[in-house]
Coordinates of C-alpha atoms and ligand atoms in Angstrom, one line a residue:
X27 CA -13.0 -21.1 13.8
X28 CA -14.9 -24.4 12.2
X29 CA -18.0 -21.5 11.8
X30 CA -15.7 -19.5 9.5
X31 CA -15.9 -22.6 6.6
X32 CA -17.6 -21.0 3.5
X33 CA -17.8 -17.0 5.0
X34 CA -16.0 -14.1 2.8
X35 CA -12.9 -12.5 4.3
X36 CA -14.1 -8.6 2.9
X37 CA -12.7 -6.3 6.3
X38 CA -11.8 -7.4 9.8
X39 CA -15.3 -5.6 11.4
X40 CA -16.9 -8.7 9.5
X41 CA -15.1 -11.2 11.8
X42 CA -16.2 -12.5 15.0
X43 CA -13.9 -12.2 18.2
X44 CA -13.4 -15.6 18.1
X45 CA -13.1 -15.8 14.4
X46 CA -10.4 -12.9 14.6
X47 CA -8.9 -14.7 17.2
X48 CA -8.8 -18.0 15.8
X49 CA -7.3 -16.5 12.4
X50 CA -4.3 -15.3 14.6
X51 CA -3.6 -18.4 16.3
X52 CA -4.3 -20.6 13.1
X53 CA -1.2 -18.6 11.6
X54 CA 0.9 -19.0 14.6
X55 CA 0.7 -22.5 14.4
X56 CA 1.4 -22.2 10.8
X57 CA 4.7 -20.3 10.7
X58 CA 5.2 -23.3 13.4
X59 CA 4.3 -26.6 11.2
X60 CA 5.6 -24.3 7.7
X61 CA 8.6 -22.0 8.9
X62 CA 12.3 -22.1 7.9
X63 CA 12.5 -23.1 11.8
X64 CA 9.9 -25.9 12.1
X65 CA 11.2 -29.4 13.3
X66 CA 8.6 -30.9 10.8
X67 CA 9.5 -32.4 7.7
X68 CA 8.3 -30.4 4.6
X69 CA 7.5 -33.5 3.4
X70 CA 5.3 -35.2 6.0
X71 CA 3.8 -31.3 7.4
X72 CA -0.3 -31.8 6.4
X73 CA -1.5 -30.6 3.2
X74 CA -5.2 -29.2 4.1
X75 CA -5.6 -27.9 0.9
X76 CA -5.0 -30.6 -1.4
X77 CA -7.0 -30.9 -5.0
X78 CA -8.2 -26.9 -4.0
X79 CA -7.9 -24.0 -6.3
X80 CA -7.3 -20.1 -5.5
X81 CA -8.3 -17.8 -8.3
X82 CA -6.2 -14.3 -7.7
X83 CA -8.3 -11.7 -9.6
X84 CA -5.2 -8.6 -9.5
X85 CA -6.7 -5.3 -10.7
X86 CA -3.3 -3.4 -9.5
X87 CA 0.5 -4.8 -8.7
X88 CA 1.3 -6.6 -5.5
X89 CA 4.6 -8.2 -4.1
X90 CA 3.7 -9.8 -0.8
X91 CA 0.1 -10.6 -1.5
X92 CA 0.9 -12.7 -4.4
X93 CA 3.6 -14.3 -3.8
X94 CA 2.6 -14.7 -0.2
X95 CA -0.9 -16.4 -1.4
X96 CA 1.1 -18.8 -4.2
X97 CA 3.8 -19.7 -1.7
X98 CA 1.2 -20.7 1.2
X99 CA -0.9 -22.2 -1.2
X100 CA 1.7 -24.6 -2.2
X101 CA 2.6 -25.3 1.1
X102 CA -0.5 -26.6 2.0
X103 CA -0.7 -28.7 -1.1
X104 CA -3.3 -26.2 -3.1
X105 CA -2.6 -24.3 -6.2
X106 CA -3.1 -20.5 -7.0
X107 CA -3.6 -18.9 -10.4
X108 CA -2.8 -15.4 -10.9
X109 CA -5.4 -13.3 -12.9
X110 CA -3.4 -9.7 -13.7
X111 CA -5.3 -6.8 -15.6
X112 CA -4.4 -7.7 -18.8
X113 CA -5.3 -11.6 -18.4
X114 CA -8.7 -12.1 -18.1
X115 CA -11.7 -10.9 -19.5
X116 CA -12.9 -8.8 -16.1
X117 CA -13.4 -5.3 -17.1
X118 CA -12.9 -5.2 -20.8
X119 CA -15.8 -7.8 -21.9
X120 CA -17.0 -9.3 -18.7
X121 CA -18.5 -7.9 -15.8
X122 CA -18.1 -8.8 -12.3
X123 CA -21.2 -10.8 -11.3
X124 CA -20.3 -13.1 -14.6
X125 CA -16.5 -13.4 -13.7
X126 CA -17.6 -14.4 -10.0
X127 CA -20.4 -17.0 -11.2
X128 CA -17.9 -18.7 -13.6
X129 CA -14.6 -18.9 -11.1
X130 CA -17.0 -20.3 -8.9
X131 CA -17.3 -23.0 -10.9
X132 CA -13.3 -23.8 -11.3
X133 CA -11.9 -22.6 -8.2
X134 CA -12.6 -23.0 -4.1
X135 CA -11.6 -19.5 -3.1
X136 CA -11.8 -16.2 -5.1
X137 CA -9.4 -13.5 -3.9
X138 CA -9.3 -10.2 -5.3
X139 CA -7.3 -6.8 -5.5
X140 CA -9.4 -4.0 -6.8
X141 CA -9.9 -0.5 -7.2
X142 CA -13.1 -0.1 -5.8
X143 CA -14.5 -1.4 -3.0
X144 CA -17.9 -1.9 -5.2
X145 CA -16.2 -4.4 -6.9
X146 CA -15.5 -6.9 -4.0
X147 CA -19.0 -6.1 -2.7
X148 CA -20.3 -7.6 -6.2
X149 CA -17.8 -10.6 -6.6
X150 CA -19.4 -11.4 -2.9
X151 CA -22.4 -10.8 -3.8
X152 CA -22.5 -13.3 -6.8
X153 CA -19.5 -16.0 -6.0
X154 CA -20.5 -19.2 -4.7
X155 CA -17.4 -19.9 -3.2
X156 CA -15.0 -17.9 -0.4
X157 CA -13.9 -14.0 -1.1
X158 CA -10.7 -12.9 -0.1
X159 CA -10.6 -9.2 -0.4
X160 CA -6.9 -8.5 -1.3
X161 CA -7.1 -5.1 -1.0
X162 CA -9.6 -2.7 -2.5
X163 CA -9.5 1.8 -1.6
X164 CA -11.5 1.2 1.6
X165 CA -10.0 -2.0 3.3
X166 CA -7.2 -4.0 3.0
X167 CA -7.7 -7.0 5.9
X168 CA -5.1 -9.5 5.3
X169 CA -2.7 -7.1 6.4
X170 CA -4.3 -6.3 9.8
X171 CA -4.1 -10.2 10.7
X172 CA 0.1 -10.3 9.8
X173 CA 0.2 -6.5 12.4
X174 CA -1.7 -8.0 14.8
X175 CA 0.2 -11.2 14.3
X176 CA 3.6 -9.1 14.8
X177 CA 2.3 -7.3 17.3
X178 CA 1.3 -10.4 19.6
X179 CA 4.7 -11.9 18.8
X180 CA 6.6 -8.8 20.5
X181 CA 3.9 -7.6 22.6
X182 CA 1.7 -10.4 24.0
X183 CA -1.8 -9.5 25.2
X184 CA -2.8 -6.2 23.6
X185 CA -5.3 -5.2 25.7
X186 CA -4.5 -1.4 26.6
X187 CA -1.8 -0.8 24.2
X188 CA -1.7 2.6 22.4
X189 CA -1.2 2.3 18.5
X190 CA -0.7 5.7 16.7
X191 CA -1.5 6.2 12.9
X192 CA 0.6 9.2 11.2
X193 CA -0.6 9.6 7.6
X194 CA -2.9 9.0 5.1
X195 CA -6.8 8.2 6.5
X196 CA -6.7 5.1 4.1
X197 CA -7.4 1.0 3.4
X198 CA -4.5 0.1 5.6
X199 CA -5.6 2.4 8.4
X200 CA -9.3 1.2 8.1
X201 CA -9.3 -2.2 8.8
X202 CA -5.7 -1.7 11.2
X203 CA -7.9 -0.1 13.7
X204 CA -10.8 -2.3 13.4
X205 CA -8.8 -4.8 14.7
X206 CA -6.6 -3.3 17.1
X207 CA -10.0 -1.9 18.6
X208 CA -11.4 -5.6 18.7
X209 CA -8.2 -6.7 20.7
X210 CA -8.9 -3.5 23.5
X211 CA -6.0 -1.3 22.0
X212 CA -6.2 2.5 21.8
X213 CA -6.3 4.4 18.7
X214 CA -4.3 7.7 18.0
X215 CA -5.1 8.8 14.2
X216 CA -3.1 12.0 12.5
X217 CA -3.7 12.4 9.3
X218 CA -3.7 16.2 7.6
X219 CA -7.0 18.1 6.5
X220 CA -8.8 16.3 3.9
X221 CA -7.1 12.9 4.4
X222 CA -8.8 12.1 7.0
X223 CA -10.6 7.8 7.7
X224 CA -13.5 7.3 6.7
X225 CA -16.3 8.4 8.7
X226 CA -18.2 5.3 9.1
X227 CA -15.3 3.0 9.8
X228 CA -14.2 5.7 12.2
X229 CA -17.7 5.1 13.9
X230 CA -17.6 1.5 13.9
X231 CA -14.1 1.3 15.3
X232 CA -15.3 3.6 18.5
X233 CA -18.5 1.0 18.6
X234 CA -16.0 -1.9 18.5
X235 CA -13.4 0.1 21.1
X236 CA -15.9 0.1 23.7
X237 CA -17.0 -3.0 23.4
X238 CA -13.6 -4.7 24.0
X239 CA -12.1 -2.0 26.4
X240 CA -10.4 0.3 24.5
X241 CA -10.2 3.5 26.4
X242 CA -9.4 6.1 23.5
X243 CA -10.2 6.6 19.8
X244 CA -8.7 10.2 19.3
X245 CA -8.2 12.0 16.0
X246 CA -5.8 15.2 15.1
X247 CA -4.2 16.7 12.7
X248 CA -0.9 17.1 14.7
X249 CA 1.5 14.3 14.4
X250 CA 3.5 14.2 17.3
X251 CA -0.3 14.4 19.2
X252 CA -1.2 10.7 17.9
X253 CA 2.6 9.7 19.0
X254 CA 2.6 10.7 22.7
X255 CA 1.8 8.0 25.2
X256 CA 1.7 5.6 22.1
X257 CA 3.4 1.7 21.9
X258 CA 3.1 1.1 18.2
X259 CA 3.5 3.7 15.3
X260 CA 2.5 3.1 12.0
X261 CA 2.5 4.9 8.2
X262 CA 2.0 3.4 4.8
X263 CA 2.8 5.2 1.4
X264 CA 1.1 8.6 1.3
X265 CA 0.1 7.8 -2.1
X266 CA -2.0 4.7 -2.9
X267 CA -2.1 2.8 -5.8
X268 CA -4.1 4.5 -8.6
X269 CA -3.2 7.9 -6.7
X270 CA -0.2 8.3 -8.6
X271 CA -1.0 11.5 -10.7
X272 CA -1.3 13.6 -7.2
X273 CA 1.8 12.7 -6.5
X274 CA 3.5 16.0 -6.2
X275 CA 0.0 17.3 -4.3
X276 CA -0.1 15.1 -1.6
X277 CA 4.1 15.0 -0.8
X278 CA 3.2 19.2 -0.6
X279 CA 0.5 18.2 2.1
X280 CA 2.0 15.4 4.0
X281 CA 4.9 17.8 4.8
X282 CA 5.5 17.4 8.4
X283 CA 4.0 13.4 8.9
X284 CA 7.5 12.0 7.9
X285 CA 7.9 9.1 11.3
X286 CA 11.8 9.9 12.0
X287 CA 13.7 9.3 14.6
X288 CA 12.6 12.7 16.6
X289 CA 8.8 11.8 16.0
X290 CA 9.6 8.1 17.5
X291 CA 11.0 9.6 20.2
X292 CA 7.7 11.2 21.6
X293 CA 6.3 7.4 21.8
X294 CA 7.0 5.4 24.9
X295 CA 9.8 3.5 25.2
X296 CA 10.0 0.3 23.7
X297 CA 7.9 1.2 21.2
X298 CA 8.0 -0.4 17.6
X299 CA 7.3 0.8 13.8
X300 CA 5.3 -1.2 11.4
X301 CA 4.6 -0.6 7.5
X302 CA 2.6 -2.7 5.3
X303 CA 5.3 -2.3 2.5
X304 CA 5.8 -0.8 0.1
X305 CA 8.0 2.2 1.2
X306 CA 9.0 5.0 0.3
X307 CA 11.6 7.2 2.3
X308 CA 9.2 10.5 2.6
X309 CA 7.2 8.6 4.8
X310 CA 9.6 7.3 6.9
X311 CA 13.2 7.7 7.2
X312 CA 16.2 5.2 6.8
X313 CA 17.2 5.9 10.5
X314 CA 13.5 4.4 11.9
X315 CA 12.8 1.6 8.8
X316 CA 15.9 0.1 9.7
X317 CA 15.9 0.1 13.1
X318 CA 15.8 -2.2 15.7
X319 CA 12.2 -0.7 16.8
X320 CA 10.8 -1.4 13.0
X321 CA 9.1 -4.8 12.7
X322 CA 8.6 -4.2 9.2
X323 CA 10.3 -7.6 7.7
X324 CA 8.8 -9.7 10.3
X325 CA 5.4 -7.9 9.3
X326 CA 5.5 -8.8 6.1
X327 CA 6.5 -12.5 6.5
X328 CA 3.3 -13.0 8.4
X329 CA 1.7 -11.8 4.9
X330 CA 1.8 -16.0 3.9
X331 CA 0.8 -17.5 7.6
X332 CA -2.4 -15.5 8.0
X333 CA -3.1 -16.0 4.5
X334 CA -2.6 -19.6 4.6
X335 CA -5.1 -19.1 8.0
X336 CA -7.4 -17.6 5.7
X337 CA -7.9 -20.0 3.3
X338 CA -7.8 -22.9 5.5
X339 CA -10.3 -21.2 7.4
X340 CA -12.8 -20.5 4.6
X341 CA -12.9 -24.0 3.2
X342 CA -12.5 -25.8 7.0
X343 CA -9.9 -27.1 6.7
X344 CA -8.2 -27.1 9.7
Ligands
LIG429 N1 1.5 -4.9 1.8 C1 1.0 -5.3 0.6 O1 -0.2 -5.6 0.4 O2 2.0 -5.4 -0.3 P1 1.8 -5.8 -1.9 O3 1.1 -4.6 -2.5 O4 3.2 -6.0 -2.4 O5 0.9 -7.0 -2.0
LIG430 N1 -2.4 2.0 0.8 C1 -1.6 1.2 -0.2 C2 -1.3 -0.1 0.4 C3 -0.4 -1.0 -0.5 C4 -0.2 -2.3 0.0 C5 -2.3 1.2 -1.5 O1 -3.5 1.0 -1.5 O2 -1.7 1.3 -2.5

């Protein structure tokens, strides 16, 4: 992981194996040194990140990714600032390449939640320092790293396991099965007509499947197809942010993608339920969010350990 010091962290096909892998552990051994349950005092646990700065450039609202990046940057003694819409000068008077050059010069990591993916491709482009891509409308990586994360905790090795996608083709999806096809897992996508992954990211996960063992990238339009045979199941909102005015459109289309408690039951037994958060109950209902298969909460807590990974990582620091 020493090689990741100074790389971007834009989409999980970016990583290396080893980098991926080294992310994962990194935050394991986090939530052990950090967590409510560690046996180390808060007070003597390391503080990597001392004197270092995060700049959090948030073109849209986030719960878990901000408070996740503050929290873990306080833990491991940096600082973040947050940067919302209506705080900086980035998109009303400034463009991106200056924004990039100037943080560059204040802050050790830039991480950014945008609208379009163009945008984290230029802060890259011109930053001197780190990227984090927070989320943009064609990735969204830090999640992968706290699904995997969950996944490994309940599952172990994931080699062979069979993840199904029911929804919308979108940023959560994209970089989810990038990295579940780096650890060897199969990959069942439904999403309805015109929703559909991207097509290059659906080419590079096949690439990535077969070089790590993964047996099946399948695609359908038929729900409880992508469920059968499957270990893991996973939705996110059917409307992103910045979708909001086709609201009433896309509940109309998504009829029939709702992951209930009859879907679930077509997956194999033991399997689990994840969702980045936030929810909404069209997309899942009650009965499988709160169940004992959903590994939602746990999910999101591993927002801040691979986060804190992340930035450790990027200025080598750990
Ligand atoms: N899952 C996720 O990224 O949540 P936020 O939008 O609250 O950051
Ligand atoms: N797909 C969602 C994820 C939110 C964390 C969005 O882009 O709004």
């Amino acid at each position: 992981l020493s090689g990741f010091a100074g790389k971007h962290f834009i989409s999980i096909d970016k990583l290396t194996n080893p980098e991926l892998r080294g992310l994962l552990d990194l935050s394991k051994q986090y939530r052990d040194t950090y967590g409510k349950q560690s046996t180390v005092e808060p007070t003597s646990a390391p503080k990597p990140l001392t004197g270092k700065s995060i700049s959090m450039i948030f073109q849209k609202r986030s719960t878990r990714t901000r408070v996740s990046t503050e929290t873990g940057a306080v833990l491991l003694g940096g600082q973040a600032l947050f940067l919302g819409p209506s705080d900086i000068q980035l998109g009303v008077n400034e463009s991106m390449k200056d924004t990039a050059l100037v943080l560059s010069r204040f802050n050790d990591i830039i991480l950014a939640r945008v609208f379009s993916h163009n945008d984290i491709t230029e802060l890259s482009k011109h930053a001197t320092v780190p990227v984090i891509n927070a989320l943009s409308d064609l990735h969204h990586p830090l999640q992968t790293l706290a699904d995997l994360m969950a996944l490994e905790d309940h599952f172990g090795d994931l080699r062979g396991k069979t993840l199904a996608w029911v929804g919308d083709g979108n940023n959560v999806l994209h970089d989810l099965m990038l990295g579940g096809a780096k650890l060897g897992m199969n990959i069942r996508i439904a999403t309805p007509v015109g929703y559909e992954a991207n097509t290059d990211i659906l080419e590079t996960t096949r690439r990535l499947g077969s070089e790590n063992g993964t047996k099946d990238v399948f695609t359908t339009t038929v729900a409880s197809e992508a469920v059968q045979g499957s270990d893991v199941v996973v939705t996110d909102t059917w409307v992103s942010m910045g979708q909001e005015a086709e609201y009433a459109k896309r509940v109309k289309e998504f009829d029939g993608y709702q992951v209930n408690a009859t879907l679930m039951k077509q997956a194999n037994p033991g399997a689990v339920f994840l969702h980045c958060l936030p929810r909404h109950p069209e997309e899942v209902s009650d009965e499988v969010f709160y169940s004992e298969q959903s590994l939602v909460f746990p999910e999101a807590e591993n927002r801040m350990w691979t986060v804190m990974a992340v930035m450790a990582a990027q200025l080598g620091k750990i």
